[in-house]
């Protein structure tokens, strides 16, 4: 069955993905309804779990004609096994621990992720404020900022930071009950408690916490019953001087559908933001993650990755893992050209997301003219050239057809677009300056 499963996987994946992720899998055996598979390292494991678990399961179950579960484990005995991400100890001291719980189970930790600590959180100007506030709260829970409200965009470190608060508190005060919940989980548990008439249990549970960390609170906006229950939980904890930390992707005022009474409570304490990381911070984070995972990451590759990803650190990490996996599977060192090759597909895809509107905006800014003038039919020289450049770039950098581009330039005929593009192409042949202007615009657009 495994061979047949491989065959059908081969058909549903690109050859490169198949070779990178599926080939290294070793079939161990089947126990009851569990298919046991082994992979060479942790990268492949994480990657498979995230991207191919369902596909593998489906292919196997289809072939076998019954539903099976898949169990993936890392092959033991490998000598230079990268440090599993769960182990936060520095790679300099590779304590060869047997396969078991690395820390004793923490009875008072509810859903905390022990991997996310302050020690593994890289400081930069973008997160300085939030992490200083988080540290203050961790050192003196319920006496500094209560609640602490952390907001910032996707993948900027909110979940990491809020878990770090919990882990630090627990380390100092093992007797404290610390609970990390996403607001979504809070809601699901609430719904279940309502359904099975277990509301008392639900309330007692949350109100007995010393520290309540609620991640992505924006999710409960618009959910009346959940907001109500959370409101009461909040009050109960707050009144008995328990620490509350809340994260969100937006500032409280900007969360649509968030009840006024909750919003005002979020504003009682401190509101701290996390901004998009700058280049230095991105590189420092890469360096730390590479060390954690035993990846040898040359500086120029870190620079390449940092500039390829605009701000999302999760995405940045994903690319690092991918490169690391490729290096370990092919037993080749990481180099710039290898990284470029491995990430080729993804980066091309990203570039394709560029829109005509973005191009118009940049060109208009560059020439200090209005976007409406770019789209107009005005024949002034100061407008004609920028307009033609914007059309040329739209054709080069987006997948729009001539008529589609014409549409976005105030409904122009496709022949106008073709004419403009020809003009620019010819001018670029002759005019060195124009060529460099256009190249710079392109560079700016492809960041
Ligand atoms: P968010 O919750 O804001 O979407 P996460 O906290 O999940 O973002 O962060 C995404 C990933 O980026 C996580 O793996 C996290 O460890 C990592 N990360 C974010 N910021 C930092 C940082 N300053 N230092 C180290 N890792 C970071
Ligand atoms: Mg998060």
Tab-separated table of N, CA and C in Angstrom, residues 265-384:
chain	number	residue	atom	x	y	z
A	265	UNK	N	-12.432	48.779	29.075
A	265	UNK	CA	-11.583	48.053	30.027
A	265	UNK	C	-10.195	47.792	29.461
A	266	UNK	N	-10.128	47.513	28.185
A	266	UNK	CA	-8.815	47.286	27.563
A	266	UNK	C	-7.963	48.547	27.651
A	267	UNK	N	-8.636	49.659	27.768
A	267	UNK	CA	-7.886	50.917	27.822
A	267	UNK	C	-7.525	51.326	29.250
A	268	UNK	N	-7.955	50.550	30.211
A	268	UNK	CA	-7.629	50.880	31.598
A	268	UNK	C	-6.136	50.762	31.889
A	269	UNK	N	-5.531	49.778	31.306
A	269	UNK	CA	-4.126	49.515	31.645
A	269	UNK	C	-3.198	50.178	30.642
A	270	UNK	N	-2.328	49.361	30.072
A	270	UNK	CA	-1.383	49.913	29.106
A	270	UNK	C	-1.623	49.270	27.745
A	271	UNK	N	-1.577	50.083	26.723
A	271	UNK	CA	-1.699	49.561	25.362
A	271	UNK	C	-0.348	49.693	24.678
A	272	UNK	N	0.199	48.570	24.249
A	272	UNK	CA	1.517	48.605	23.625
A	272	UNK	C	1.449	47.975	22.246
A	273	UNK	N	2.147	48.554	21.306
A	273	UNK	CA	2.079	48.030	19.940
A	273	UNK	C	3.375	47.339	19.547
A	274	UNK	N	3.245	46.415	18.607
A	274	UNK	CA	4.419	45.830	17.968
A	274	UNK	C	4.372	46.251	16.506
A	275	UNK	N	5.469	46.810	16.049
A	275	UNK	CA	5.531	47.266	14.669
A	275	UNK	C	6.221	46.226	13.791
A	276	UNK	N	6.197	46.473	12.500
A	276	UNK	CA	6.920	45.590	11.582
A	276	UNK	C	8.415	45.701	11.863
A	277	UNK	N	9.127	44.574	11.859
A	277	UNK	CA	10.557	44.614	12.189
A	277	UNK	C	11.370	45.269	11.072
A	278	UNK	N	12.455	45.928	11.472
A	278	UNK	CA	13.345	46.480	10.454
A	278	UNK	C	14.324	45.387	10.006
A	279	UNK	N	15.164	45.738	9.066
A	279	UNK	CA	16.096	44.754	8.494
A	279	UNK	C	16.993	44.121	9.554
A	280	UNK	N	17.514	44.943	10.463
A	280	UNK	CA	18.434	44.419	11.480
A	280	UNK	C	17.717	43.386	12.354
A	281	UNK	N	16.516	43.751	12.780
A	281	UNK	CA	15.780	42.844	13.661
A	281	UNK	C	15.465	41.542	12.935
A	282	UNK	N	15.055	41.664	11.695
A	282	UNK	CA	14.745	40.452	10.933
A	282	UNK	C	15.969	39.542	10.866
A	283	UNK	N	17.125	40.145	10.632
A	283	UNK	CA	18.335	39.329	10.534
A	283	UNK	C	18.706	38.723	11.885
A	284	UNK	N	18.514	39.517	12.942
A	284	UNK	CA	18.836	38.996	14.271
A	284	UNK	C	17.911	37.825	14.627
A	285	UNK	N	16.654	37.948	14.249
A	285	UNK	CA	15.713	36.857	14.525
A	285	UNK	C	16.120	35.603	13.744
A	286	UNK	N	16.471	35.808	12.481
A	286	UNK	CA	16.909	34.674	11.666
A	286	UNK	C	18.103	33.988	12.293
A	287	UNK	N	19.022	34.805	12.786
A	287	UNK	CA	20.237	34.256	13.381
A	287	UNK	C	19.873	33.387	14.585
A	288	UNK	N	18.981	33.917	15.407
A	288	UNK	CA	18.597	33.144	16.589
A	288	UNK	C	17.882	31.853	16.214
A	289	UNK	N	16.946	31.958	15.261
A	289	UNK	CA	16.193	30.764	14.877
A	289	UNK	C	17.113	29.739	14.219
A	290	UNK	N	18.085	30.222	13.466
A	290	UNK	CA	19.018	29.309	12.823
A	290	UNK	C	19.825	28.570	13.880
A	291	UNK	N	20.290	29.311	14.879
A	291	UNK	CA	21.051	28.675	15.952
A	291	UNK	C	20.208	27.653	16.692
A	292	UNK	N	18.998	28.045	16.991
A	292	UNK	CA	18.096	27.131	17.704
A	292	UNK	C	17.908	25.826	16.959
A	293	UNK	N	17.889	25.932	15.647
A	293	UNK	CA	17.593	24.748	14.839
A	293	UNK	C	18.834	24.097	14.256
A	294	UNK	N	19.987	24.556	14.713
A	294	UNK	CA	21.223	23.979	14.224
A	294	UNK	C	21.458	24.204	12.745
A	295	UNK	N	20.988	25.336	12.240
A	295	UNK	CA	21.196	25.642	10.826
A	295	UNK	C	22.361	26.618	10.704
A	296	UNK	N	23.252	26.320	9.771
A	296	UNK	CA	24.382	27.198	9.548
A	296	UNK	C	23.980	28.218	8.487
A	297	UNK	N	23.649	29.413	8.929
A	297	UNK	CA	23.080	30.399	8.002
A	297	UNK	C	24.067	31.526	7.723
A	298	UNK	N	24.629	31.564	6.511
A	298	UNK	CA	25.556	32.640	6.180
A	298	UNK	C	24.859	34.006	6.201
A	299	UNK	N	25.646	35.022	6.499
A	299	UNK	CA	25.096	36.380	6.603
A	299	UNK	C	24.344	36.812	5.360
A	300	UNK	N	24.919	36.524	4.198
A	300	UNK	CA	24.282	37.041	2.984
A	300	UNK	C	22.945	36.361	2.709
A	301	UNK	N	22.818	35.137	3.194
A	301	UNK	CA	21.530	34.461	3.020
A	301	UNK	C	20.500	35.064	3.969
A	302	UNK	N	20.946	35.390	5.185
A	302	UNK	CA	20.043	36.052	6.134
A	302	UNK	C	19.571	37.382	5.554
A	303	UNK	N	20.483	38.081	4.934
A	303	UNK	CA	20.144	39.371	4.333
A	303	UNK	C	19.131	39.185	3.203
A	304	UNK	N	19.378	38.179	2.398
A	304	UNK	CA	18.473	37.886	1.284
A	304	UNK	C	17.075	37.571	1.794
A	305	UNK	N	16.996	36.731	2.812
A	305	UNK	CA	15.689	36.368	3.364
A	305	UNK	C	15.003	37.582	3.985
A	306	UNK	N	15.787	38.350	4.739
A	306	UNK	CA	15.207	39.507	5.418
A	306	UNK	C	14.647	40.501	4.411
A	307	UNK	N	15.291	40.620	3.256
A	307	UNK	CA	14.756	41.584	2.303
A	307	UNK	C	13.652	40.981	1.439
A	308	UNK	N	13.598	39.659	1.393
A	308	UNK	CA	12.545	39.029	0.587
A	308	UNK	C	11.202	39.044	1.311
A	309	UNK	N	11.241	39.087	2.632
A	309	UNK	CA	10.004	39.048	3.410
A	309	UNK	C	9.760	40.426	3.996
A	310	UNK	N	8.583	40.967	3.793
A	310	UNK	CA	8.385	42.346	4.203
A	310	UNK	C	8.300	42.473	5.720
A	311	UNK	N	7.422	41.731	6.386
A	311	UNK	CA	7.386	41.913	7.831
A	311	UNK	C	7.006	40.655	8.607
A	312	UNK	N	6.255	39.795	8.019
A	312	UNK	CA	5.736	38.634	8.747
A	312	UNK	C	6.862	37.678	9.170
A	313	UNK	N	7.087	37.601	10.481
A	313	UNK	CA	8.214	36.812	10.977
A	313	UNK	C	7.935	35.317	10.855
A	314	UNK	N	6.669	34.964	10.918
A	314	UNK	CA	6.327	33.559	10.738
A	314	UNK	C	6.717	33.101	9.339
A	315	UNK	N	6.467	33.963	8.381
A	315	UNK	CA	6.819	33.657	7.002
A	315	UNK	C	8.346	33.555	6.854
A	316	UNK	N	9.013	34.491	7.489
A	316	UNK	CA	10.473	34.514	7.465
A	316	UNK	C	11.022	33.184	7.991
A	317	UNK	N	10.472	32.761	9.100
A	317	UNK	CA	10.881	31.510	9.724
A	317	UNK	C	10.595	30.328	8.807
A	318	UNK	N	9.455	30.383	8.147
A	318	UNK	CA	9.077	29.303	7.243
A	318	UNK	C	10.115	29.117	6.148
A	319	UNK	N	10.598	30.202	5.617
A	319	UNK	CA	11.602	30.114	4.553
A	319	UNK	C	12.916	29.555	5.080
A	320	UNK	N	13.256	29.994	6.283
A	320	UNK	CA	14.481	29.484	6.896
A	320	UNK	C	14.389	27.971	7.056
A	321	UNK	N	13.260	27.519	7.535
A	321	UNK	CA	13.074	26.087	7.749
A	321	UNK	C	13.167	25.343	6.421
A	322	UNK	N	12.600	25.932	5.411
A	322	UNK	CA	12.610	25.287	4.116
A	322	UNK	C	14.043	25.148	3.575
A	323	UNK	N	14.779	26.227	3.716
A	323	UNK	CA	16.168	26.177	3.262
A	323	UNK	C	16.972	25.192	4.101
A	324	UNK	N	16.728	25.227	5.406
A	324	UNK	CA	17.423	24.315	6.309
A	324	UNK	C	17.131	22.863	5.965
A	325	UNK	N	15.878	22.606	5.652
A	325	UNK	CA	15.483	21.241	5.312
A	325	UNK	C	16.168	20.798	4.032
A	326	UNK	N	16.166	21.687	3.070
A	326	UNK	CA	16.776	21.366	1.788
A	326	UNK	C	18.261	21.062	1.973
A	327	UNK	N	18.918	21.917	2.762
A	327	UNK	CA	20.348	21.719	3.002
A	327	UNK	C	20.605	20.381	3.676
A	328	UNK	N	19.767	20.061	4.651
A	328	UNK	CA	20.058	18.834	5.385
A	328	UNK	C	19.734	17.595	4.548
A	329	UNK	N	18.736	17.713	3.700
A	329	UNK	CA	18.370	16.558	2.882
A	329	UNK	C	19.354	16.304	1.761
A	330	UNK	N	19.857	17.405	1.201
A	330	UNK	CA	20.783	17.230	0.085
A	330	UNK	C	22.222	17.232	0.573
A	331	UNK	N	22.381	17.370	1.886
A	331	UNK	CA	23.715	17.397	2.486
A	331	UNK	C	24.631	18.406	1.810
A	332	UNK	N	24.077	19.583	1.524
A	332	UNK	CA	24.893	20.656	0.958
A	332	UNK	C	24.807	21.858	1.890
A	333	UNK	N	25.856	22.670	1.914
A	333	UNK	CA	25.793	23.852	2.777
A	333	UNK	C	24.843	24.900	2.176
A	334	UNK	N	24.364	25.759	3.045
A	334	UNK	CA	23.465	26.819	2.580
A	334	UNK	C	24.285	27.935	1.929
A	335	UNK	N	23.916	28.255	0.705
A	335	UNK	CA	24.566	29.376	0.032
A	335	UNK	C	23.488	30.278	-0.524
A	336	UNK	N	23.910	31.455	-0.948
A	336	UNK	CA	22.941	32.406	-1.466
A	336	UNK	C	22.217	31.839	-2.684
A	337	UNK	N	22.989	31.250	-3.598
A	337	UNK	CA	22.344	30.790	-4.829
A	337	UNK	C	21.412	29.616	-4.538
A	338	UNK	N	21.794	28.803	-3.572
A	338	UNK	CA	20.909	27.701	-3.206
A	338	UNK	C	19.611	28.250	-2.615
A	339	UNK	N	19.738	29.244	-1.745
A	339	UNK	CA	18.543	29.831	-1.128
A	339	UNK	C	17.638	30.435	-2.197
A	340	UNK	N	18.244	31.125	-3.141
A	340	UNK	CA	17.448	31.734	-4.207
A	340	UNK	C	16.726	30.677	-5.024
A	341	UNK	N	17.434	29.593	-5.260
A	341	UNK	CA	16.845	28.507	-6.036
A	341	UNK	C	15.671	27.858	-5.282
A	342	UNK	N	15.908	27.589	-4.015
A	342	UNK	CA	14.873	26.906	-3.226
A	342	UNK	C	13.620	27.766	-3.083
A	343	UNK	N	13.815	29.071	-2.968
A	343	UNK	CA	12.665	29.941	-2.730
A	343	UNK	C	12.116	30.570	-4.002
A	344	UNK	N	12.655	30.131	-5.120
A	344	UNK	CA	12.295	30.732	-6.403
A	344	UNK	C	10.776	30.815	-6.592
A	345	UNK	N	10.125	29.688	-6.451
A	345	UNK	CA	8.674	29.634	-6.701
A	345	UNK	C	7.917	30.633	-5.839
A	346	UNK	N	8.263	30.602	-4.547
A	346	UNK	CA	7.535	31.445	-3.604
A	346	UNK	C	7.740	32.913	-3.922
A	347	UNK	N	8.980	33.263	-4.242
A	347	UNK	CA	9.258	34.668	-4.453
A	347	UNK	C	8.624	35.169	-5.740
A	348	UNK	N	8.590	34.320	-6.730
A	348	UNK	CA	7.931	34.704	-7.978
A	348	UNK	C	6.446	34.918	-7.720
A	349	UNK	N	5.884	34.009	-6.952
A	349	UNK	CA	4.469	34.121	-6.617
A	349	UNK	C	4.162	35.434	-5.911
A	350	UNK	N	5.062	35.772	-4.983
A	350	UNK	CA	4.856	37.012	-4.245
A	350	UNK	C	4.865	38.207	-5.181
A	351	UNK	N	5.806	38.191	-6.111
A	351	UNK	CA	5.922	39.329	-6.995
A	351	UNK	C	4.660	39.478	-7.841
A	352	UNK	N	4.063	38.348	-8.165
A	352	UNK	CA	2.867	38.402	-8.994
A	352	UNK	C	1.684	39.084	-8.316
A	353	UNK	N	1.787	39.189	-7.008
A	353	UNK	CA	0.679	39.821	-6.303
A	353	UNK	C	0.604	41.324	-6.552
A	354	UNK	N	1.641	41.871	-7.139
A	354	UNK	CA	1.683	43.294	-7.426
A	354	UNK	C	0.472	43.702	-8.274
A	355	UNK	N	-0.104	44.849	-7.956
A	355	UNK	CA	-1.259	45.295	-8.727
A	355	UNK	C	-0.931	46.559	-9.521
A	356	UNK	N	-1.755	46.812	-10.517
A	356	UNK	CA	-1.598	48.020	-11.317
A	356	UNK	C	-1.727	49.251	-10.415
A	357	UNK	N	-2.622	49.161	-9.440
A	357	UNK	CA	-2.826	50.299	-8.535
A	357	UNK	C	-1.553	50.633	-7.755
A	358	UNK	N	-0.867	49.579	-7.308
A	358	UNK	CA	0.381	49.839	-6.573
A	358	UNK	C	1.403	50.526	-7.480
A	359	UNK	N	1.438	50.083	-8.714
A	359	UNK	CA	2.376	50.666	-9.666
A	359	UNK	C	2.020	52.133	-9.901
A	360	UNK	N	0.742	52.388	-10.094
A	360	UNK	CA	0.308	53.769	-10.321
A	360	UNK	C	0.677	54.652	-9.137
A	361	UNK	N	0.483	54.099	-7.949
A	361	UNK	CA	0.756	54.883	-6.758
A	361	UNK	C	2.238	55.267	-6.687
A	362	UNK	N	3.083	54.276	-6.945
A	362	UNK	CA	4.507	54.549	-6.857
A	362	UNK	C	4.949	55.554	-7.921
A	363	UNK	N	4.482	55.346	-9.140
A	363	UNK	CA	4.890	56.241	-10.224
A	363	UNK	C	4.386	57.660	-9.950
A	364	UNK	N	3.159	57.760	-9.482
A	364	UNK	CA	2.597	59.082	-9.179
A	364	UNK	C	3.419	59.776	-8.096
A	365	UNK	N	3.778	59.013	-7.067
A	365	UNK	CA	4.584	59.595	-5.994
A	365	UNK	C	5.938	60.034	-6.531
A	366	UNK	N	6.526	59.159	-7.329
A	366	UNK	CA	7.850	59.467	-7.861
A	366	UNK	C	7.848	60.772	-8.665
A	367	UNK	N	6.804	60.996	-9.456
A	367	UNK	CA	6.756	62.195	-10.289
A	367	UNK	C	5.951	63.328	-9.657
A	368	UNK	N	5.531	63.123	-8.406
A	368	UNK	CA	4.720	64.118	-7.712
A	368	UNK	C	3.509	64.555	-8.521
A	369	UNK	N	2.797	63.592	-9.032
A	369	UNK	CA	1.556	63.920	-9.735
A	369	UNK	C	0.427	63.101	-9.112
A	370	UNK	N	-0.788	63.427	-9.506
A	370	UNK	CA	-1.925	62.713	-8.923
A	370	UNK	C	-2.200	61.420	-9.682
A	371	UNK	N	-2.711	60.444	-8.959
A	371	UNK	CA	-3.067	59.187	-9.619
A	371	UNK	C	-4.167	59.435	-10.649
A	372	UNK	N	-5.060	60.360	-10.319
A	372	UNK	CA	-6.146	60.653	-11.268
A	372	UNK	C	-5.587	61.217	-12.576
A	373	UNK	N	-4.463	61.950	-12.480
A	373	UNK	CA	-3.845	62.462	-13.700
A	373	UNK	C	-3.228	61.338	-14.534
A	374	UNK	N	-2.742	60.327	-13.820
A	374	UNK	CA	-2.180	59.176	-14.538
A	374	UNK	C	-3.267	58.480	-15.352
A	375	UNK	N	-4.452	58.472	-14.781
A	375	UNK	CA	-5.551	57.759	-15.429
A	375	UNK	C	-6.287	58.639	-16.439
A	376	UNK	N	-5.966	59.943	-16.415
A	376	UNK	CA	-6.696	60.865	-17.291
A	376	UNK	C	-6.174	60.765	-18.724
A	377	UNK	N	-6.725	61.607	-19.594
A	377	UNK	CA	-6.259	61.625	-20.979
A	377	UNK	C	-5.500	62.906	-21.267
A	378	UNK	N	-5.138	63.642	-20.236
A	378	UNK	CA	-4.449	64.925	-20.441
A	378	UNK	C	-3.132	64.699	-21.185
A	379	UNK	N	-2.840	65.631	-22.115
A	379	UNK	CA	-1.694	65.411	-22.994
A	379	UNK	C	-0.439	66.156	-22.553
A	380	UNK	N	-0.450	66.764	-21.363
A	380	UNK	CA	0.742	67.498	-20.945
A	380	UNK	C	1.942	66.560	-20.866
A	381	UNK	N	3.094	67.098	-21.250
A	381	UNK	CA	4.299	66.282	-21.268
A	381	UNK	C	4.625	65.720	-19.884
A	382	UNK	N	4.374	66.533	-18.864
A	382	UNK	CA	4.692	66.114	-17.495
A	382	UNK	C	3.834	64.934	-17.049
A	383	UNK	N	2.754	64.694	-17.770
A	383	UNK	CA	1.899	63.567	-17.408
A	383	UNK	C	2.089	62.383	-18.344
A	384	UNK	N	2.374	62.692	-19.614
A	384	UNK	CA	2.414	61.617	-20.606
A	384	UNK	C	3.507	60.593	-20.288
